[in-house]
Coordinates of N, CA and C in Angstrom, one line a residue:
M1 N 62.4 50.7 83.0 CA 62.7 52.2 83.0 C 61.4 53.1 83.5
P2 N 61.5 53.4 84.9 CA 60.6 54.1 85.7 C 60.1 55.5 84.5
K3 N 59.0 56.0 84.7 CA 58.1 56.9 84.2 C 59.4 58.4 84.4
L4 N 59.5 59.2 83.2 CA 60.0 60.8 83.5 C 58.9 61.6 83.9
K5 N 59.2 62.5 85.0 CA 58.4 63.6 85.7 C 58.4 64.6 84.6
S6 N 57.2 65.5 84.3 CA 57.4 66.7 83.7 C 58.0 67.7 84.9
R7 N 58.3 68.7 84.6 CA 58.6 69.9 85.1 C 57.0 70.9 85.3
K8 N 56.7 70.9 86.2 CA 55.3 71.6 86.5 C 55.4 73.0 86.1
A9 N 56.6 73.5 86.3 CA 56.5 74.8 86.0 C 56.4 75.6 84.5
A10 N 57.1 74.2 83.6 CA 57.1 74.2 82.3 C 55.7 73.9 81.7
A11 N 55.2 72.5 82.4 CA 54.1 72.1 81.5 C 52.9 73.4 81.8
K12 N 52.9 74.5 82.7 CA 51.9 75.4 82.7 C 52.3 76.5 81.5
R13 N 53.2 76.5 81.1 CA 53.6 77.4 80.1 C 53.7 77.1 78.3
F14 N 53.9 75.9 78.4 CA 54.2 75.9 76.9 C 53.1 74.7 76.5
R15 N 52.5 75.0 75.5 CA 51.6 73.8 74.8 C 52.2 73.1 73.3
R16 N 51.8 72.0 72.8 CA 52.3 71.9 71.6 C 51.1 71.9 70.5
S17 N 51.4 72.9 69.4 CA 50.2 73.0 68.3 C 50.1 71.7 67.5
G18 N 48.7 71.9 67.0 CA 48.8 70.9 65.8 C 49.6 70.4 65.2
S19 N 50.3 71.3 64.3 CA 51.9 70.5 63.9 C 52.8 70.1 64.7
G20 N 52.8 70.1 65.7 CA 53.8 69.9 66.5 C 54.6 70.7 67.2
K21 N 54.5 72.2 66.9 CA 55.5 73.2 66.9 C 55.1 73.4 68.7
I22 N 56.1 73.8 69.5 CA 56.0 73.9 71.0 C 55.4 76.0 70.9
M23 N 54.2 76.2 71.2 CA 54.0 77.4 71.4 C 53.8 77.6 73.0
R24 N 54.0 78.9 73.1 CA 54.5 79.7 74.1 C 53.3 81.2 74.5
R25 N 52.7 81.5 75.4 CA 52.6 83.3 75.6 C 53.3 84.7 75.8
K26 N 52.8 85.1 75.6 CA 53.6 86.5 75.4 C 53.5 87.2 76.6
A27 N 54.5 88.0 77.0 CA 54.7 88.7 78.3 C 54.0 89.8 78.3
F28 N 54.0 90.4 79.3 CA 53.4 92.0 79.7 C 52.1 92.1 79.4
K29 N 51.1 91.2 79.8 CA 49.4 91.0 79.7 C 49.0 90.6 81.0
N30 N 49.9 91.2 82.4 CA 49.2 90.4 83.2 C 48.7 91.8 83.9
H31 N 49.4 93.1 84.2 CA 49.1 94.4 84.8 C 49.7 95.1 84.2
L32 N 49.1 96.6 84.4 CA 49.7 98.0 84.2 C 49.0 98.0 82.8
L33 N 47.9 97.4 82.4 CA 47.7 97.4 80.9 C 46.7 99.0 80.7
E34 N 46.6 99.8 81.5 CA 45.8 101.0 81.3 C 46.4 101.7 80.1
H35 N 47.6 101.8 80.1 CA 47.9 102.8 79.2 C 48.4 102.0 78.1
K36 N 48.3 100.8 78.3 CA 48.7 100.0 76.8 C 47.6 100.0 75.8
S37 N 48.2 100.4 74.4 CA 46.7 100.7 73.1 C 46.1 99.5 73.3
T38 N 45.3 99.2 72.9 CA 44.0 97.9 72.3 C 44.5 97.1 71.5
A39 N 45.5 97.9 70.3 CA 46.0 96.9 69.3 C 46.9 95.9 70.0
R40 N 48.2 96.7 70.9 CA 49.3 96.0 71.5 C 48.5 94.9 72.5
K41 N 47.7 95.2 73.4 CA 47.1 94.3 74.6 C 47.0 93.0 73.6
S42 N 45.9 93.3 72.5 CA 45.4 92.3 71.1 C 46.8 91.3 70.6
R43 N 47.8 91.9 70.3 CA 48.9 91.4 69.9 C 49.7 90.9 70.9
L44 N 49.5 91.2 72.3 CA 49.9 90.1 73.3 C 49.1 88.8 73.9
S45 N 48.0 89.1 73.2 CA 47.4 88.3 73.5 C 47.5 86.5 73.1
K46 N 48.0 87.2 72.0 CA 48.2 85.8 70.6 C 49.5 84.9 71.4
A47 N 49.4 83.5 71.5 CA 50.4 82.7 71.9 C 51.3 82.8 70.3
V48 N 51.9 82.5 70.2 CA 53.6 82.5 69.2 C 54.5 81.3 69.3
V49 N 55.2 80.8 67.8 CA 56.0 79.7 68.5 C 57.2 79.8 68.8
L50 N 57.5 79.1 69.8 CA 59.1 78.8 70.7 C 60.0 79.0 69.5
H51 N 61.1 80.1 70.0 CA 62.3 79.8 69.2 C 63.1 78.3 69.2
E52 N 63.7 78.3 68.0 CA 63.9 77.1 67.8 C 65.1 76.6 68.6
S53 N 66.0 77.8 69.0 CA 67.1 77.2 70.2 C 66.5 77.1 71.4
D54 N 65.1 77.5 71.9 CA 64.8 77.3 73.2 C 64.2 75.6 73.3
C55 N 63.7 75.3 72.0 CA 62.9 73.9 71.9 C 63.5 72.7 72.5
E56 N 64.8 72.7 72.6 CA 65.6 71.2 73.2 C 65.1 71.6 74.5
N57 N 65.6 72.8 75.4 CA 65.6 72.7 76.8 C 64.2 72.5 77.2
V58 N 62.8 72.4 76.6 CA 61.6 72.7 76.9 C 61.1 71.4 76.6
E59 N 61.8 70.6 75.8 CA 61.4 69.2 75.6 C 62.0 68.3 76.6
L60 N 63.3 68.5 76.8 CA 63.7 67.9 78.0 C 63.0 68.1 79.3
M61 N 62.2 69.4 79.6 CA 61.5 69.4 80.6 C 59.8 68.8 80.5
L62 N 59.8 68.7 79.4 CA 58.5 68.1 79.1 C 58.4 66.9 78.4
P63 N 59.0 65.7 78.7 CA 59.1 64.5 78.0 C 58.1 64.0 77.3
Y64 N 56.5 64.0 78.0 CA 55.8 63.7 77.2 C 54.6 64.7 76.3
L65 N 55.4 65.9 76.3 CA 54.8 67.0 75.5 C 54.4 66.7 74.2

């Protein structure tokens, strides 16, 4: 059986947490930050757990994650 390839686009976006959950970054923290409040930017900086309905697709894209 040959080794499986990872989808590189997904590999850059998702990480596994210590407990084994898949973590993702939040959107809207790239540009146009001047009018966003400090609290909002702080919230957007934190990683969150991926929704369970998306986990199956991400695990298929990243076989060794």
